Amino acid sequence: MASKTDVRTYPGFRALTILCLVILYAPLIVVTVYSFNASKSITVWEGVSLKWYAEVFTGAESAKFKQAAWNSFTIAIIAATMATAIATSAATAIVRGGRYKLRMLSFGLISLPLMVPEIVTAVATLIFFNAIGFTRGYLTILVAHIAFCIPFAYMPITARMQGIEDTFEQAAMDLYATRTQAFRRVLLPLMMPGIISGYLLAFIISLDDFIITNFVKGAGVETLPTAIFGSVKQGIKPNIMAISTMLLAVSVIMVTISYLVAKSDKNK
C-alpha cells in the first residue's frame, strides 16, 4: 500500500499557510478591533469604547439599521427553512429514489448555482422578475434567497444521507412500517445533523448576501448588507465597523453550532 504523504513537509507549506490566514483574517481582526475605538477616525486609536455599538441602536441611523436587520433576519429564517425543506426532499428523491432517467440532470440543476457566478444569477433573477411583472420588494428578495440557498442546504444534507445505509429503512419496513413511517421515524432522525448543518449554512448565506439582494430589492427595502453598503458610500464610519463585527459574531456562532452538531454526531 502507498504511504500517505504529509503535505506539511513540503517546502514553503508553512509560509503559504500563514500568508493565506493573514489575508483571510487580518481584515476581520482590524474591523473588530477598531469597532471598539473611542475615536471617530478609523486610523487614530484613542482607547477602548462601546459607544459605537450603542450608536447602532440609539444613533441617527438606528431606525434604518433596525429595519434592515429585521428584514435580513426574517428573510434568512424563512429562506433557510424553505430551502432546507426543498433540499431535504430533493436529497431523498436523488439519493433514495433509485435510478431514474432524470436523476443526474436533477443533481446537475441543483448544483449549478454553486458554479455560476453570483452576478449572473442576480441579473437572471432580475430579468425573470421583470418578465413576469413581479414588483420588486421584500417578497422578491425572499423568493430569490430561497432559490439560491437550496444548493447550499442540499450539500450537507445529501452528504449525510449518503453516509446512512438503506438497511435501516429496510429493517423498519420488514417490521411492517410503511415507507413514510420508515422515513419519518428512522431516516429523518439519522439525517438531522445534516439537516441542521444545511439550515445553518443556508441561513448564513442568506443573511450575508449582497449582490443578488441589491439587484432584486425594491426602492426603500434594505437588508443589513445593502444598508451597510449605502452607508459606506458616504464614508466608513465606526458604527459600520460595529455592525460588521456583530454580523461576524453571528456567523461565528452559526459555524460553531454546526461544528458542534457534526462533532456530537460523530461521537455517538
PDB file of C-alpha atoms in Angstrom:
ATOM      1  CA  MET A   1       0.000   0.000   0.000  1.00  0.00           C
ATOM      2  CA  ALA A   2       1.184   3.507  -0.839  1.00  0.00           C
ATOM      3  CA  SER A   3       2.176   5.525   2.189  1.00  0.00           C
ATOM      4  CA  LYS A   4       0.308   8.719   2.941  1.00  0.00           C
ATOM      5  CA  THR A   5       2.091  11.950   2.082  1.00  0.00           C
ATOM      6  CA  ASP A   6       2.264  14.614   4.777  1.00  0.00           C
ATOM      7  CA  VAL A   7       1.785  17.890   2.887  1.00  0.00           C
ATOM      8  CA  ARG A   8       3.159  19.787   5.891  1.00  0.00           C
ATOM      9  CA  THR A   9       6.643  18.559   4.918  1.00  0.00           C
ATOM     10  CA  TYR A  10       6.524  20.304   1.523  1.00  0.00           C
ATOM     11  CA  PRO A  11       8.902  23.285   1.206  1.00  0.00           C
ATOM     12  CA  GLY A  12       7.073  26.577   1.752  1.00  0.00           C
ATOM     13  CA  PHE A  13       3.869  24.968   3.054  1.00  0.00           C
ATOM     14  CA  ARG A  14       4.051  26.688   6.445  1.00  0.00           C
ATOM     15  CA  ALA A  15       4.796  30.119   4.946  1.00  0.00           C
ATOM     16  CA  LEU A  16       1.980  29.764   2.394  1.00  0.00           C
ATOM     17  CA  THR A  17      -0.457  28.690   5.110  1.00  0.00           C
ATOM     18  CA  ILE A  18       0.432  31.688   7.286  1.00  0.00           C
ATOM     19  CA  LEU A  19       0.092  34.038   4.290  1.00  0.00           C
ATOM     20  CA  CYS A  20      -3.368  32.683   3.454  1.00  0.00           C
ATOM     21  CA  LEU A  21      -4.506  33.005   7.080  1.00  0.00           C
ATOM     22  CA  VAL A  22      -3.254  36.606   7.250  1.00  0.00           C
ATOM     23  CA  ILE A  23      -5.028  37.537   4.005  1.00  0.00           C
ATOM     24  CA  LEU A  24      -8.261  35.904   5.168  1.00  0.00           C
ATOM     25  CA  TYR A  25      -8.426  37.029   8.780  1.00  0.00           C
ATOM     26  CA  ALA A  26      -6.328  40.204   9.161  1.00  0.00           C
ATOM     27  CA  PRO A  27      -9.077  42.461   7.711  1.00  0.00           C
ATOM     28  CA  LEU A  28     -11.653  40.880  10.042  1.00  0.00           C
ATOM     29  CA  ILE A  29      -9.402  41.420  13.047  1.00  0.00           C
ATOM     30  CA  VAL A  30      -8.789  45.068  12.083  1.00  0.00           C
ATOM     31  CA  VAL A  31     -12.528  45.745  11.697  1.00  0.00           C
ATOM     32  CA  THR A  32     -13.275  44.069  15.021  1.00  0.00           C
ATOM     33  CA  VAL A  33     -10.551  45.933  16.925  1.00  0.00           C
ATOM     34  CA  TYR A  34     -11.442  49.352  15.507  1.00  0.00           C
ATOM     35  CA  SER A  35     -15.128  48.835  16.267  1.00  0.00           C
ATOM     36  CA  PHE A  36     -14.077  49.372  19.919  1.00  0.00           C
ATOM     37  CA  ASN A  37     -12.090  52.527  19.122  1.00  0.00           C
ATOM     38  CA  ALA A  38     -13.227  55.636  21.030  1.00  0.00           C
ATOM     39  CA  SER A  39     -12.153  57.894  18.163  1.00  0.00           C
ATOM     40  CA  LYS A  40     -14.342  58.846  15.212  1.00  0.00           C
ATOM     41  CA  SER A  41     -11.318  58.358  12.986  1.00  0.00           C
ATOM     42  CA  ILE A  42     -10.688  54.858  11.695  1.00  0.00           C
ATOM     43  CA  THR A  43      -6.948  55.481  11.660  1.00  0.00           C
ATOM     44  CA  VAL A  44      -6.393  57.067  15.100  1.00  0.00           C
ATOM     45  CA  TRP A  45      -6.657  54.950  18.254  1.00  0.00           C
ATOM     46  CA  GLU A  46      -7.962  56.820  21.324  1.00  0.00           C
ATOM     47  CA  GLY A  47      -8.836  53.973  23.662  1.00  0.00           C
ATOM     48  CA  VAL A  48     -11.485  51.305  24.127  1.00  0.00           C
ATOM     49  CA  SER A  49     -15.147  52.276  23.974  1.00  0.00           C
ATOM     50  CA  LEU A  50     -18.535  50.669  23.307  1.00  0.00           C
ATOM     51  CA  LYS A  51     -20.174  53.899  22.157  1.00  0.00           C
ATOM     52  CA  TRP A  52     -20.296  52.862  18.509  1.00  0.00           C
ATOM     53  CA  TYR A  53     -22.248  49.740  19.442  1.00  0.00           C
ATOM     54  CA  ALA A  54     -24.630  51.952  21.423  1.00  0.00           C
ATOM     55  CA  GLU A  55     -24.948  54.267  18.418  1.00  0.00           C
ATOM     56  CA  VAL A  56     -26.068  51.358  16.251  1.00  0.00           C
ATOM     57  CA  PHE A  57     -29.161  51.045  18.469  1.00  0.00           C
ATOM     58  CA  THR A  58     -29.692  54.691  19.503  1.00  0.00           C
ATOM     59  CA  GLY A  59     -27.951  56.858  16.899  1.00  0.00           C
ATOM     60  CA  ALA A  60     -29.341  58.839  13.976  1.00  0.00           C
ATOM     61  CA  GLU A  61     -29.241  55.821  11.659  1.00  0.00           C
ATOM     62  CA  SER A  62     -30.543  53.329  14.229  1.00  0.00           C
ATOM     63  CA  ALA A  63     -34.064  53.155  12.751  1.00  0.00           C
ATOM     64  CA  LYS A  64     -32.671  52.332   9.314  1.00  0.00           C
ATOM     65  CA  PHE A  65     -30.372  49.630  10.636  1.00  0.00           C
ATOM     66  CA  LYS A  66     -33.071  48.121  12.883  1.00  0.00           C
ATOM     67  CA  GLN A  67     -35.445  47.782   9.922  1.00  0.00           C
ATOM     68  CA  ALA A  68     -32.645  46.396   7.760  1.00  0.00           C
ATOM     69  CA  ALA A  69     -31.750  43.882  10.482  1.00  0.00           C
ATOM     70  CA  TRP A  70     -35.403  42.835  10.781  1.00  0.00           C
ATOM     71  CA  ASN A  71     -35.598  42.303   7.019  1.00  0.00           C
ATOM     72  CA  SER A  72     -32.310  40.386   6.949  1.00  0.00           C
ATOM     73  CA  PHE A  73     -33.131  38.022   9.794  1.00  0.00           C
ATOM     74  CA  THR A  74     -36.748  37.323   8.830  1.00  0.00           C
ATOM     75  CA  ILE A  75     -35.761  36.676   5.216  1.00  0.00           C
ATOM     76  CA  ALA A  76     -32.847  34.467   6.318  1.00  0.00           C
ATOM     77  CA  ILE A  77     -35.055  32.423   8.676  1.00  0.00           C
ATOM     78  CA  ILE A  78     -37.845  31.892   6.141  1.00  0.00           C
ATOM     79  CA  ALA A  79     -35.474  31.310   3.211  1.00  0.00           C
ATOM     80  CA  ALA A  80     -33.337  28.836   5.162  1.00  0.00           C
ATOM     81  CA  THR A  81     -36.440  26.952   6.344  1.00  0.00           C
ATOM     82  CA  MET A  82     -37.940  26.680   2.868  1.00  0.00           C
ATOM     83  CA  ALA A  83     -34.600  25.895   1.207  1.00  0.00           C
ATOM     84  CA  THR A  84     -33.841  23.175   3.771  1.00  0.00           C
ATOM     85  CA  ALA A  85     -37.264  21.566   3.287  1.00  0.00           C
ATOM     86  CA  ILE A  86     -36.848  21.573  -0.506  1.00  0.00           C
ATOM     87  CA  ALA A  87     -33.235  20.354  -0.259  1.00  0.00           C
ATOM     88  CA  THR A  88     -34.276  17.500   2.060  1.00  0.00           C
ATOM     89  CA  SER A  89     -36.978  16.415  -0.393  1.00  0.00           C
ATOM     90  CA  ALA A  90     -34.546  16.668  -3.319  1.00  0.00           C
ATOM     91  CA  ALA A  91     -31.852  14.693  -1.484  1.00  0.00           C
ATOM     92  CA  THR A  92     -34.375  11.981  -0.599  1.00  0.00           C
ATOM     93  CA  ALA A  93     -35.506  11.704  -4.210  1.00  0.00           C
ATOM     94  CA  ILE A  94     -31.996  11.688  -5.687  1.00  0.00           C
ATOM     95  CA  VAL A  95     -30.212   9.523  -3.102  1.00  0.00           C
ATOM     96  CA  ARG A  96     -33.055   7.223  -2.037  1.00  0.00           C
ATOM     97  CA  GLY A  97     -35.232   7.361  -5.134  1.00  0.00           C
ATOM     98  CA  GLY A  98     -33.287   4.718  -7.038  1.00  0.00           C
ATOM     99  CA  ARG A  99     -32.205   5.109 -10.639  1.00  0.00           C
ATOM    100  CA  TYR A 100     -34.446   7.140 -12.928  1.00  0.00           C
ATOM    101  CA  LYS A 101     -33.915   8.899 -16.223  1.00  0.00           C
ATOM    102  CA  LEU A 102     -33.562  12.491 -14.939  1.00  0.00           C
ATOM    103  CA  ARG A 103     -31.603  11.676 -11.783  1.00  0.00           C
ATOM    104  CA  MET A 104     -28.248  13.125 -12.904  1.00  0.00           C
ATOM    105  CA  LEU A 105     -29.963  16.060 -14.593  1.00  0.00           C
ATOM    106  CA  SER A 106     -31.749  16.857 -11.327  1.00  0.00           C
ATOM    107  CA  PHE A 107     -28.470  16.724  -9.424  1.00  0.00           C
ATOM    108  CA  GLY A 108     -26.827  18.994 -12.004  1.00  0.00           C
ATOM    109  CA  LEU A 109     -29.630  21.557 -11.859  1.00  0.00           C
ATOM    110  CA  ILE A 110     -29.446  21.738  -8.066  1.00  0.00           C
ATOM    111  CA  SER A 111     -25.646  22.059  -8.069  1.00  0.00           C
ATOM    112  CA  LEU A 112     -25.447  24.541 -10.970  1.00  0.00           C
ATOM    113  CA  PRO A 113     -25.989  27.730  -8.887  1.00  0.00           C
ATOM    114  CA  LEU A 114     -22.818  26.876  -6.936  1.00  0.00           C
ATOM    115  CA  MET A 115     -20.742  27.136 -10.121  1.00  0.00           C
ATOM    116  CA  VAL A 116     -22.495  30.052 -11.827  1.00  0.00           C
ATOM    117  CA  PRO A 117     -21.060  33.498 -10.929  1.00  0.00           C
ATOM    118  CA  GLU A 118     -23.364  35.238  -8.465  1.00  0.00           C
ATOM    119  CA  ILE A 119     -23.629  38.330 -10.644  1.00  0.00           C
ATOM    120  CA  VAL A 120     -25.032  36.159 -13.464  1.00  0.00           C
ATOM    121  CA  THR A 121     -27.609  34.687 -11.083  1.00  0.00           C
ATOM    122  CA  ALA A 122     -28.520  38.188  -9.900  1.00  0.00           C
ATOM    123  CA  VAL A 123     -29.030  39.524 -13.428  1.00  0.00           C
ATOM    124  CA  ALA A 124     -31.006  36.435 -14.482  1.00  0.00           C
ATOM    125  CA  THR A 125     -33.239  36.697 -11.404  1.00  0.00           C
ATOM    126  CA  LEU A 126     -33.859  40.394 -12.043  1.00  0.00           C
ATOM    127  CA  ILE A 127     -34.769  39.730 -15.690  1.00  0.00           C
ATOM    128  CA  PHE A 128     -37.105  36.921 -14.631  1.00  0.00           C
ATOM    129  CA  PHE A 129     -38.963  39.117 -12.119  1.00  0.00           C
ATOM    130  CA  ASN A 130     -39.277  41.913 -14.675  1.00  0.00           C
ATOM    131  CA  ALA A 131     -40.519  39.475 -17.333  1.00  0.00           C
ATOM    132  CA  ILE A 132     -43.364  38.191 -15.150  1.00  0.00           C
ATOM    133  CA  GLY A 133     -44.191  41.645 -13.822  1.00  0.00           C
ATOM    134  CA  PHE A 134     -43.243  40.834 -10.225  1.00  0.00           C
ATOM    135  CA  THR A 135     -42.911  44.104  -8.295  1.00  0.00           C
ATOM    136  CA  ARG A 136     -39.563  44.223  -6.563  1.00  0.00           C
ATOM    137  CA  GLY A 137     -39.535  44.390  -2.788  1.00  0.00           C
ATOM    138  CA  TYR A 138     -39.357  42.178   0.289  1.00  0.00           C
ATOM    139  CA  LEU A 139     -41.043  39.252  -1.476  1.00  0.00           C
ATOM    140  CA  THR A 140     -38.669  39.239  -4.446  1.00  0.00           C
ATOM    141  CA  ILE A 141     -35.692  39.141  -2.080  1.00  0.00           C
ATOM    142  CA  LEU A 142     -37.271  36.222  -0.208  1.00  0.00           C
ATOM    143  CA  VAL A 143     -38.011  34.224  -3.364  1.00  0.00           C
ATOM    144  CA  ALA A 144     -34.502  34.842  -4.734  1.00  0.00           C
ATOM    145  CA  HIS A 145     -32.900  33.821  -1.436  1.00  0.00           C
ATOM    146  CA  ILE A 146     -34.926  30.603  -1.252  1.00  0.00           C
ATOM    147  CA  ALA A 147     -33.822  29.713  -4.778  1.00  0.00           C
ATOM    148  CA  PHE A 148     -30.076  30.284  -4.346  1.00  0.00           C
ATOM    149  CA  CYS A 149     -29.947  28.827  -0.808  1.00  0.00           C
ATOM    150  CA  ILE A 150     -31.267  25.417  -1.921  1.00  0.00           C
ATOM    151  CA  PRO A 151     -27.911  24.047  -3.207  1.00  0.00           C
ATOM    152  CA  PHE A 152     -26.105  25.233  -0.067  1.00  0.00           C
ATOM    153  CA  ALA A 153     -28.603  23.383   2.126  1.00  0.00           C
ATOM    154  CA  TYR A 154     -28.550  20.383  -0.220  1.00  0.00           C
ATOM    155  CA  MET A 155     -24.797  19.704   0.099  1.00  0.00           C
ATOM    156  CA  PRO A 156     -24.592  18.720   3.810  1.00  0.00           C
ATOM    157  CA  ILE A 157     -27.990  17.008   3.699  1.00  0.00           C
ATOM    158  CA  THR A 158     -27.133  14.761   0.776  1.00  0.00           C
ATOM    159  CA  ALA A 159     -23.668  14.074   2.208  1.00  0.00           C
ATOM    160  CA  ARG A 160     -25.276  12.923   5.440  1.00  0.00           C
ATOM    161  CA  MET A 161     -27.871  10.787   3.637  1.00  0.00           C
ATOM    162  CA  GLN A 162     -25.227   9.083   1.510  1.00  0.00           C
ATOM    163  CA  GLY A 163     -23.488   8.021   4.728  1.00  0.00           C
ATOM    164  CA  ILE A 164     -26.619   6.235   6.002  1.00  0.00           C
ATOM    165  CA  GLU A 165     -27.107   2.658   4.860  1.00  0.00           C
ATOM    166  CA  ASP A 166     -30.563   1.897   3.462  1.00  0.00           C
ATOM    167  CA  THR A 167     -30.643  -1.247   5.599  1.00  0.00           C
ATOM    168  CA  PHE A 168     -32.103   0.832   8.438  1.00  0.00           C
ATOM    169  CA  GLU A 169     -35.211   1.628   6.415  1.00  0.00           C
ATOM    170  CA  GLN A 170     -35.426  -1.919   5.070  1.00  0.00           C
ATOM    171  CA  ALA A 171     -35.321  -3.274   8.606  1.00  0.00           C
ATOM    172  CA  ALA A 172     -38.110  -0.897   9.634  1.00  0.00           C
ATOM    173  CA  MET A 173     -40.267  -1.968   6.672  1.00  0.00           C
ATOM    174  CA  ASP A 174     -39.563  -5.622   7.487  1.00  0.00           C
ATOM    175  CA  LEU A 175     -41.180  -4.828  10.834  1.00  0.00           C
ATOM    176  CA  TYR A 176     -44.299  -3.641   8.973  1.00  0.00           C
ATOM    177  CA  ALA A 177     -43.520   0.067   8.920  1.00  0.00           C
ATOM    178  CA  THR A 178     -44.749   1.903   5.846  1.00  0.00           C
ATOM    179  CA  ARG A 179     -42.262   3.769   3.665  1.00  0.00           C
ATOM    180  CA  THR A 180     -43.476   7.044   5.164  1.00  0.00           C
ATOM    181  CA  GLN A 181     -43.079   5.742   8.719  1.00  0.00           C
ATOM    182  CA  ALA A 182     -39.593   4.413   7.940  1.00  0.00           C
ATOM    183  CA  PHE A 183     -38.593   7.817   6.607  1.00  0.00           C
ATOM    184  CA  ARG A 184     -40.137   9.804   9.446  1.00  0.00           C
ATOM    185  CA  ARG A 185     -39.091   7.589  12.364  1.00  0.00           C
ATOM    186  CA  VAL A 186     -35.788   6.124  11.123  1.00  0.00           C
ATOM    187  CA  LEU A 187     -34.176   8.046   8.279  1.00  0.00           C
ATOM    188  CA  LEU A 188     -35.181  11.575   9.289  1.00  0.00           C
ATOM    189  CA  PRO A 189     -33.692  11.402  12.828  1.00  0.00           C
ATOM    190  CA  LEU A 190     -30.454   9.997  11.389  1.00  0.00           C
ATOM    191  CA  MET A 191     -30.359  12.831   8.858  1.00  0.00           C
ATOM    192  CA  MET A 192     -30.932  15.536  11.459  1.00  0.00           C
ATOM    193  CA  PRO A 193     -27.253  16.589  11.859  1.00  0.00           C
ATOM    194  CA  GLY A 194     -27.021  17.155   8.097  1.00  0.00           C
ATOM    195  CA  ILE A 195     -30.354  18.989   8.042  1.00  0.00           C
ATOM    196  CA  ILE A 196     -29.253  21.301  10.867  1.00  0.00           C
ATOM    197  CA  SER A 197     -25.941  21.978   9.117  1.00  0.00           C
ATOM    198  CA  GLY A 198     -27.753  22.669   5.856  1.00  0.00           C
ATOM    199  CA  TYR A 199     -30.162  25.045   7.576  1.00  0.00           C
ATOM    200  CA  LEU A 200     -27.363  26.970   9.300  1.00  0.00           C
ATOM    201  CA  LEU A 201     -25.366  27.238   6.068  1.00  0.00           C
ATOM    202  CA  ALA A 202     -28.402  28.475   4.143  1.00  0.00           C
ATOM    203  CA  PHE A 203     -29.169  30.964   6.938  1.00  0.00           C
ATOM    204  CA  ILE A 204     -25.671  32.457   6.833  1.00  0.00           C
ATOM    205  CA  ILE A 205     -25.629  32.596   3.011  1.00  0.00           C
ATOM    206  CA  SER A 206     -28.956  34.439   3.006  1.00  0.00           C
ATOM    207  CA  LEU A 207     -28.021  36.780   5.855  1.00  0.00           C
ATOM    208  CA  ASP A 208     -24.709  37.812   4.264  1.00  0.00           C
ATOM    209  CA  ASP A 209     -25.808  38.060   0.638  1.00  0.00           C
ATOM    210  CA  PHE A 210     -25.374  41.414  -1.068  1.00  0.00           C
ATOM    211  CA  ILE A 211     -25.128  41.023  -4.852  1.00  0.00           C
ATOM    212  CA  ILE A 212     -28.403  39.221  -5.554  1.00  0.00           C
ATOM    213  CA  THR A 213     -30.237  41.219  -2.899  1.00  0.00           C
ATOM    214  CA  ASN A 214     -29.026  44.518  -4.359  1.00  0.00           C
ATOM    215  CA  PHE A 215     -30.373  43.553  -7.780  1.00  0.00           C
ATOM    216  CA  VAL A 216     -33.817  42.289  -6.758  1.00  0.00           C
ATOM    217  CA  LYS A 217     -34.714  44.582  -3.839  1.00  0.00           C
ATOM    218  CA  GLY A 218     -37.194  47.358  -4.416  1.00  0.00           C
ATOM    219  CA  ALA A 219     -36.903  51.020  -3.523  1.00  0.00           C
ATOM    220  CA  GLY A 220     -36.975  51.572   0.229  1.00  0.00           C
ATOM    221  CA  VAL A 221     -36.321  47.926   1.099  1.00  0.00           C
ATOM    222  CA  GLU A 222     -32.942  47.272   2.665  1.00  0.00           C
ATOM    223  CA  THR A 223     -31.162  44.357   4.285  1.00  0.00           C
ATOM    224  CA  LEU A 224     -28.129  44.767   6.524  1.00  0.00           C
ATOM    225  CA  PRO A 225     -25.567  44.189   3.723  1.00  0.00           C
ATOM    226  CA  THR A 226     -27.254  46.716   1.407  1.00  0.00           C
ATOM    227  CA  ALA A 227     -27.752  49.216   4.253  1.00  0.00           C
ATOM    228  CA  ILE A 228     -24.079  48.913   5.172  1.00  0.00           C
ATOM    229  CA  PHE A 229     -23.082  49.410   1.539  1.00  0.00           C
ATOM    230  CA  GLY A 230     -25.237  52.528   1.297  1.00  0.00           C
ATOM    231  CA  SER A 231     -23.618  53.990   4.417  1.00  0.00           C
ATOM    232  CA  VAL A 232     -20.081  53.092   3.297  1.00  0.00           C
ATOM    233  CA  LYS A 233     -20.561  55.061   0.065  1.00  0.00           C
ATOM    234  CA  GLN A 234     -20.756  58.186   2.253  1.00  0.00           C
ATOM    235  CA  GLY A 235     -17.575  57.234   4.107  1.00  0.00           C
ATOM    236  CA  ILE A 236     -16.538  54.476   6.502  1.00  0.00           C
ATOM    237  CA  LYS A 237     -17.887  55.210   9.975  1.00  0.00           C
ATOM    238  CA  PRO A 238     -17.079  53.435  13.255  1.00  0.00           C
ATOM    239  CA  ASN A 239     -20.707  52.338  13.696  1.00  0.00           C
ATOM    240  CA  ILE A 240     -20.412  50.417  10.414  1.00  0.00           C
ATOM    241  CA  MET A 241     -17.498  48.514  11.914  1.00  0.00           C
ATOM    242  CA  ALA A 242     -19.643  47.741  14.967  1.00  0.00           C
ATOM    243  CA  ILE A 243     -22.451  46.358  12.784  1.00  0.00           C
ATOM    244  CA  SER A 244     -19.949  44.344  10.733  1.00  0.00           C
ATOM    245  CA  THR A 245     -18.467  42.895  13.927  1.00  0.00           C
ATOM    246  CA  MET A 246     -21.921  41.850  15.162  1.00  0.00           C
ATOM    247  CA  LEU A 247     -22.668  40.187  11.831  1.00  0.00           C
ATOM    248  CA  LEU A 248     -19.324  38.419  12.046  1.00  0.00           C
ATOM    249  CA  ALA A 249     -20.199  37.226  15.560  1.00  0.00           C
ATOM    250  CA  VAL A 250     -23.500  35.791  14.305  1.00  0.00           C
ATOM    251  CA  SER A 251     -21.658  33.937  11.533  1.00  0.00           C
ATOM    252  CA  VAL A 252     -19.093  32.550  14.006  1.00  0.00           C
ATOM    253  CA  ILE A 253     -21.870  31.368  16.324  1.00  0.00           C
ATOM    254  CA  MET A 254     -23.663  29.599  13.469  1.00  0.00           C
ATOM    255  CA  VAL A 255     -20.475  27.911  12.270  1.00  0.00           C
ATOM    256  CA  THR A 256     -19.674  26.844  15.840  1.00  0.00           C
ATOM    257  CA  ILE A 257     -23.130  25.325  16.291  1.00  0.00           C
ATOM    258  CA  SER A 258     -22.778  23.466  13.004  1.00  0.00           C
ATOM    259  CA  TYR A 259     -19.354  22.150  14.078  1.00  0.00           C
ATOM    260  CA  LEU A 260     -20.650  21.031  17.482  1.00  0.00           C
ATOM    261  CA  VAL A 261     -23.623  19.252  15.898  1.00  0.00           C
ATOM    262  CA  ALA A 262     -21.333  17.388  13.480  1.00  0.00           C
ATOM    263  CA  LYS A 263     -18.880  16.555  16.274  1.00  0.00           C
ATOM    264  CA  SER A 264     -21.570  15.251  18.625  1.00  0.00           C
ATOM    265  CA  ASP A 265     -22.943  13.075  15.851  1.00  0.00           C
ATOM    266  CA  LYS A 266     -19.505  11.542  15.216  1.00  0.00           C
ATOM    267  CA  ASN A 267     -19.084  10.790  18.916  1.00  0.00           C
ATOM    268  CA  LYS A 268     -22.305   8.761  19.072  1.00  0.00           C
TER     269      LYS A 268
END
